[in-house]
PDB file of C-alpha atoms in Angstrom:
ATOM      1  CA  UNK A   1      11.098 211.623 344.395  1.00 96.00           C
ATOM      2  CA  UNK A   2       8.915 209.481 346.871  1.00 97.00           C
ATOM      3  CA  UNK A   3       5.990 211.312 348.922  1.00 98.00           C
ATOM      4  CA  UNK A   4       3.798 209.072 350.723  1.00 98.00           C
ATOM      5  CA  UNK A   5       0.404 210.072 353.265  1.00 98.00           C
ATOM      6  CA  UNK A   6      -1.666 208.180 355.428  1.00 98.00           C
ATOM      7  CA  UNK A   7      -5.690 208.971 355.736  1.00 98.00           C
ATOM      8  CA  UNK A   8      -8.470 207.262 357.935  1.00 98.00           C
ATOM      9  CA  UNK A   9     -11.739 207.153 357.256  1.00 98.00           C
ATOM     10  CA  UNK A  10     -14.302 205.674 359.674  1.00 98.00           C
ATOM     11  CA  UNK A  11     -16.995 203.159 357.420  1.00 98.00           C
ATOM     12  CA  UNK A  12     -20.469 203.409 358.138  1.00 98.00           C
ATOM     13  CA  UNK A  13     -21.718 199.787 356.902  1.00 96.00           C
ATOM     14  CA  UNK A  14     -20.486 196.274 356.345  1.00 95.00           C
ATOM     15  CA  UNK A  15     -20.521 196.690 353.051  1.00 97.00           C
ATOM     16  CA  UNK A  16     -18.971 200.187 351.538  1.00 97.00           C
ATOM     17  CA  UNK A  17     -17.367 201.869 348.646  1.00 97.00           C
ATOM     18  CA  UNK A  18     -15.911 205.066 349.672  1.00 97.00           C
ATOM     19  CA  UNK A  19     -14.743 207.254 346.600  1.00 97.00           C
ATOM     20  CA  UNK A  20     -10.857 208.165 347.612  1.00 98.00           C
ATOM     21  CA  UNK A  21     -10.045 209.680 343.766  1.00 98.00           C
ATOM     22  CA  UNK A  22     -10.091 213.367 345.090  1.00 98.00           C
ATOM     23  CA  UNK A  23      -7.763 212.845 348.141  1.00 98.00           C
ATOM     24  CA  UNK A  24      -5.195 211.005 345.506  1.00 98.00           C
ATOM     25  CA  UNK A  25      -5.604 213.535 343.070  1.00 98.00           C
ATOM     26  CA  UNK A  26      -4.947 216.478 345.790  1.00 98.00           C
ATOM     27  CA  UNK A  27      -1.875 214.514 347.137  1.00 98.00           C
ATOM     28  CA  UNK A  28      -0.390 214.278 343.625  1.00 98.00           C
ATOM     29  CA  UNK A  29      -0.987 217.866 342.688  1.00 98.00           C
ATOM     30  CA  UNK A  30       0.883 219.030 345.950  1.00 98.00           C
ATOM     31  CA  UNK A  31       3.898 215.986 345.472  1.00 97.00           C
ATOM     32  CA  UNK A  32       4.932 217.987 342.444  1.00 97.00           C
ATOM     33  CA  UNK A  33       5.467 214.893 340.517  1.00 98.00           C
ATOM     34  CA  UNK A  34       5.424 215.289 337.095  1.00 98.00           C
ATOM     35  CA  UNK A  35       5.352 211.986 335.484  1.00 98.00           C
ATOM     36  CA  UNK A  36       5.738 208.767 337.848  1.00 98.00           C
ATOM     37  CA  UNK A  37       2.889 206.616 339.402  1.00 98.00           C
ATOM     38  CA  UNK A  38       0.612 206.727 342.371  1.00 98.00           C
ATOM     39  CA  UNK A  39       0.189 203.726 344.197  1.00 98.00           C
ATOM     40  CA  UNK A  40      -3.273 203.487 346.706  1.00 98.00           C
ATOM     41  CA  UNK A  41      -2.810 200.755 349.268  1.00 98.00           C
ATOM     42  CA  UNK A  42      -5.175 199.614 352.382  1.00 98.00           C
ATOM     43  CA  UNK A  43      -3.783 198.203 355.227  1.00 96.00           C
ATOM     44  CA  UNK A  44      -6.419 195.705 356.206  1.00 97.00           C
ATOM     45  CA  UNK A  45      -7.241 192.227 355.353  1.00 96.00           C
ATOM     46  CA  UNK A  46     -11.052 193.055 354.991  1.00 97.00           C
ATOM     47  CA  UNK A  47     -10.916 196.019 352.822  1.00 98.00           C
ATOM     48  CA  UNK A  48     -10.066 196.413 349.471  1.00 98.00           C
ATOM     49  CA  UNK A  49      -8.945 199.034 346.944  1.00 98.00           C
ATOM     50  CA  UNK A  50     -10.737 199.332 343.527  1.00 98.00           C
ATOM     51  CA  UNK A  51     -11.080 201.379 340.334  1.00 98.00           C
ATOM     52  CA  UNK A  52     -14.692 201.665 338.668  1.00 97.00           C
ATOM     53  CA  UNK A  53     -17.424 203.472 337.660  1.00 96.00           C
ATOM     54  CA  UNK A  54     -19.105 205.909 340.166  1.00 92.00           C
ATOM     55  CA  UNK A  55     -22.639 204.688 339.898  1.00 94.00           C
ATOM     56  CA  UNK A  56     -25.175 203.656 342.654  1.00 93.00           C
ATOM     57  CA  UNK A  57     -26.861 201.233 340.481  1.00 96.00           C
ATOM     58  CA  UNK A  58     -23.211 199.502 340.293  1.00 95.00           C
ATOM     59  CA  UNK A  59     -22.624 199.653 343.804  1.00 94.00           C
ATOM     60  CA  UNK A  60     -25.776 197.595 344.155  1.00 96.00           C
ATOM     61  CA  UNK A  61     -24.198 195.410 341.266  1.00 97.00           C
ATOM     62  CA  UNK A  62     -21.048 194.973 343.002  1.00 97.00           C
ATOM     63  CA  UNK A  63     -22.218 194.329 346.136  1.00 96.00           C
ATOM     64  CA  UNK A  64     -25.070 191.532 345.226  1.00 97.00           C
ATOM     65  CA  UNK A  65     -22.497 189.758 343.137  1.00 97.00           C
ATOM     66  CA  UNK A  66     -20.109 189.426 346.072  1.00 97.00           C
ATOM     67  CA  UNK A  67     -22.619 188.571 347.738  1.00 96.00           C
ATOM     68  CA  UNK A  68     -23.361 185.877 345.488  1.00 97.00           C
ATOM     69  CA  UNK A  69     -19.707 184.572 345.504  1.00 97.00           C
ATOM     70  CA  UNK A  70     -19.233 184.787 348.746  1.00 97.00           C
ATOM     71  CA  UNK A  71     -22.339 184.347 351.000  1.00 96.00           C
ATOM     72  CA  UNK A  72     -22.312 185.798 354.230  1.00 90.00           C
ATOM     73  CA  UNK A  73     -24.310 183.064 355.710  1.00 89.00           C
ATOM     74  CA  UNK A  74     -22.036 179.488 354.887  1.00 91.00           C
ATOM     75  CA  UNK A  75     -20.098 177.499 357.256  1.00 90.00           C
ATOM     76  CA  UNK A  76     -16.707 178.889 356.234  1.00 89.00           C
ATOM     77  CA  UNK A  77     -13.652 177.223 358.590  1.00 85.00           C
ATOM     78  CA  UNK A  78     -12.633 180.620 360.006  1.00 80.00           C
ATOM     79  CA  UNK A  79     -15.928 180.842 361.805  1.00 72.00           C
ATOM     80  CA  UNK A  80     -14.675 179.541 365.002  1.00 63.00           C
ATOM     81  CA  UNK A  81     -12.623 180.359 368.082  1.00 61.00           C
ATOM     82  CA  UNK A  82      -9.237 181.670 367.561  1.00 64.00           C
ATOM     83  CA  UNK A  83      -7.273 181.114 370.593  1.00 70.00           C
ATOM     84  CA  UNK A  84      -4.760 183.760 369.126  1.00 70.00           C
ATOM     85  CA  UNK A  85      -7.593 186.222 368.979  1.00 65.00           C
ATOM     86  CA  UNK A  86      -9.414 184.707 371.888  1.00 65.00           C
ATOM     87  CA  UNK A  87     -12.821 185.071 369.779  1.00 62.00           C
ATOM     88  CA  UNK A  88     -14.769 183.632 367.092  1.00 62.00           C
ATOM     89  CA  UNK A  89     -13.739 184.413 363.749  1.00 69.00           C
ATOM     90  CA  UNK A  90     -16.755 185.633 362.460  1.00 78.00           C
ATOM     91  CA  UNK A  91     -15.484 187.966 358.964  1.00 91.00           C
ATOM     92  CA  UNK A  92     -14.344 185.253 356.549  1.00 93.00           C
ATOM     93  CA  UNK A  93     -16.790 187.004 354.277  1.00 95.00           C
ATOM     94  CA  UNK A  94     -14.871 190.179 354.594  1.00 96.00           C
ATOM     95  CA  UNK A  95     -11.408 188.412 353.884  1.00 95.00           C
ATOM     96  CA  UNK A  96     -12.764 186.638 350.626  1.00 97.00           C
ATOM     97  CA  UNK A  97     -14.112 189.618 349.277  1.00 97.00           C
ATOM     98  CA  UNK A  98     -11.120 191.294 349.752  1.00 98.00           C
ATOM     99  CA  UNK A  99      -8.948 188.771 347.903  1.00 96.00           C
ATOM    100  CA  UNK A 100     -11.144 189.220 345.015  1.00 96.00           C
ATOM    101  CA  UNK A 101     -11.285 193.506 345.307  1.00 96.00           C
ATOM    102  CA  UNK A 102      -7.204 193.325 345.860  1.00 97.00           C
ATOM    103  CA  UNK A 103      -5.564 195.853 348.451  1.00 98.00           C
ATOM    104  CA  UNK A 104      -4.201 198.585 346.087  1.00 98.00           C
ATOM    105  CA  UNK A 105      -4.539 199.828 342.808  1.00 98.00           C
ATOM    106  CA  UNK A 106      -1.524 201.588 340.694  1.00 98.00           C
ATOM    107  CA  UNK A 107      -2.224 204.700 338.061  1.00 98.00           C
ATOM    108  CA  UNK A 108       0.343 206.903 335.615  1.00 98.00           C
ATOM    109  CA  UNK A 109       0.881 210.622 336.673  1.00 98.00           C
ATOM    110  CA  UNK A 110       1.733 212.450 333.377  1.00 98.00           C
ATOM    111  CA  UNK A 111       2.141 216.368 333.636  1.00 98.00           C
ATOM    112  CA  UNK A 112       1.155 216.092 337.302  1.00 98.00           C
ATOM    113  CA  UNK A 113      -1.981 214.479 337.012  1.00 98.00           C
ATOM    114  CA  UNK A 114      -3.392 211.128 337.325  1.00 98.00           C
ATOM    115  CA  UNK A 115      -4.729 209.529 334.690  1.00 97.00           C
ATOM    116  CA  UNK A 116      -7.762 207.955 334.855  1.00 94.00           C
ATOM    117  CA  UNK A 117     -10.404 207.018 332.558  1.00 93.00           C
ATOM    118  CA  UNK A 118     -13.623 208.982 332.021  1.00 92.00           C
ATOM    119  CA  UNK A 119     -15.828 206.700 334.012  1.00 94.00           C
ATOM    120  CA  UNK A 120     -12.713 205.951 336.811  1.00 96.00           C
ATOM    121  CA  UNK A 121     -12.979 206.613 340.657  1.00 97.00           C
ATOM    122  CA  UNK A 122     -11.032 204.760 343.041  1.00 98.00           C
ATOM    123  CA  UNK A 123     -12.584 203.320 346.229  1.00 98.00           C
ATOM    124  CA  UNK A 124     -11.846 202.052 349.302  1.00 98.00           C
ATOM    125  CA  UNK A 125     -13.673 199.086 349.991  1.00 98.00           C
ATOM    126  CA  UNK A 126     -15.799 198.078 353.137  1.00 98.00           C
ATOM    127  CA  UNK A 127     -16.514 194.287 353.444  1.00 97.00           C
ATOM    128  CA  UNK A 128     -16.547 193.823 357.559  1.00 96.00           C
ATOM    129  CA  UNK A 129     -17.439 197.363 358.679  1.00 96.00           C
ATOM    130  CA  UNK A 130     -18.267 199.879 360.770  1.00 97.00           C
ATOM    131  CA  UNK A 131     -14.293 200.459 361.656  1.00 96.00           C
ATOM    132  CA  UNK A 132     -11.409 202.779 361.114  1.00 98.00           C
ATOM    133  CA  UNK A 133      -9.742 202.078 358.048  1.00 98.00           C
ATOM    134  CA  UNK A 134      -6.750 203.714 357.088  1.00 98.00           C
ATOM    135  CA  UNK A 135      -4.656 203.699 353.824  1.00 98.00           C
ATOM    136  CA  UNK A 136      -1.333 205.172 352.021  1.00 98.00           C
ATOM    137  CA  UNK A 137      -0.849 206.813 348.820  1.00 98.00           C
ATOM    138  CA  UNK A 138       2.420 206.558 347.221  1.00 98.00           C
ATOM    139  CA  UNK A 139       3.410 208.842 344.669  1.00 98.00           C
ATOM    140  CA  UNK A 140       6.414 208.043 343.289  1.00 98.00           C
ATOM    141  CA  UNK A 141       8.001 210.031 340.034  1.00 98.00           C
ATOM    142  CA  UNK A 142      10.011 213.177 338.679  1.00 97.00           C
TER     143      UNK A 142
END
């Protein structure tokens, strides 16, 4: 059996990390999958989809360290016009950070539950907000 949903959200801040674990684990308890997977995928290039620890103090971590890696201020080659876009490309940040983050992440159903770790929550990722962001959960089992 395959069950799949959409769901916006609308971020607030460049920089977010939007706890999605309770939508998931509503989805999969009305799926009625037993055992299978649940995949959590975002459909933009400047987002991302995480697991981790639901912490402010790490959210600070997180987002300093990108920061760090990938500095909003640098003369990155995507920061100019794009005649297909007929702007300036001015989210290169967003895009990087998102390569690193990744655009899904994949966890076991057993007994028709996900199963995370005691410290896991799953996030949708911000990194060139305020914008509608919308992503799918896949659940996909017996």
């Amino acid at each position: 059996m395959v069950k799949m949903m959409e769901k916006k959200y609308i971020t607030e801040k460049e920089f977010q990390l939007i706890p999605v674990t309770q939508v998931v684990r509503d989805f999969v308890a009305e799926s009625g999958v037993q055992n299978g997977v649940v995949f959590v995928i975002t459909s933009h290039t400047t987002t991302g989809i995480t697991v981790n620890e639901n912490l402010d103090c790490l959210y600070a971590d997180i987002e300093e360290t990108l920061e760090r890696l990938i500095p909003t201020n640098y003369p990155y080659a995507h920061a100019h016009f794009l005649p297909s876009y007929g702007a300036t490309g001015g989210n290169a940040p967003g895009h990087l950070k998102s390569l690193l983050c990744g655009n899904h992440a994949v966890l076991p159903i057993k007994d028709g539950v996900i199963q995370c770790g005691f410290a896991q929550d799953i996030y949708l990722a911000e990194f060139d907000g305020p914008q509608v962001r919308k992503i799918f959960i896949q659940v996909q089992g017996e």
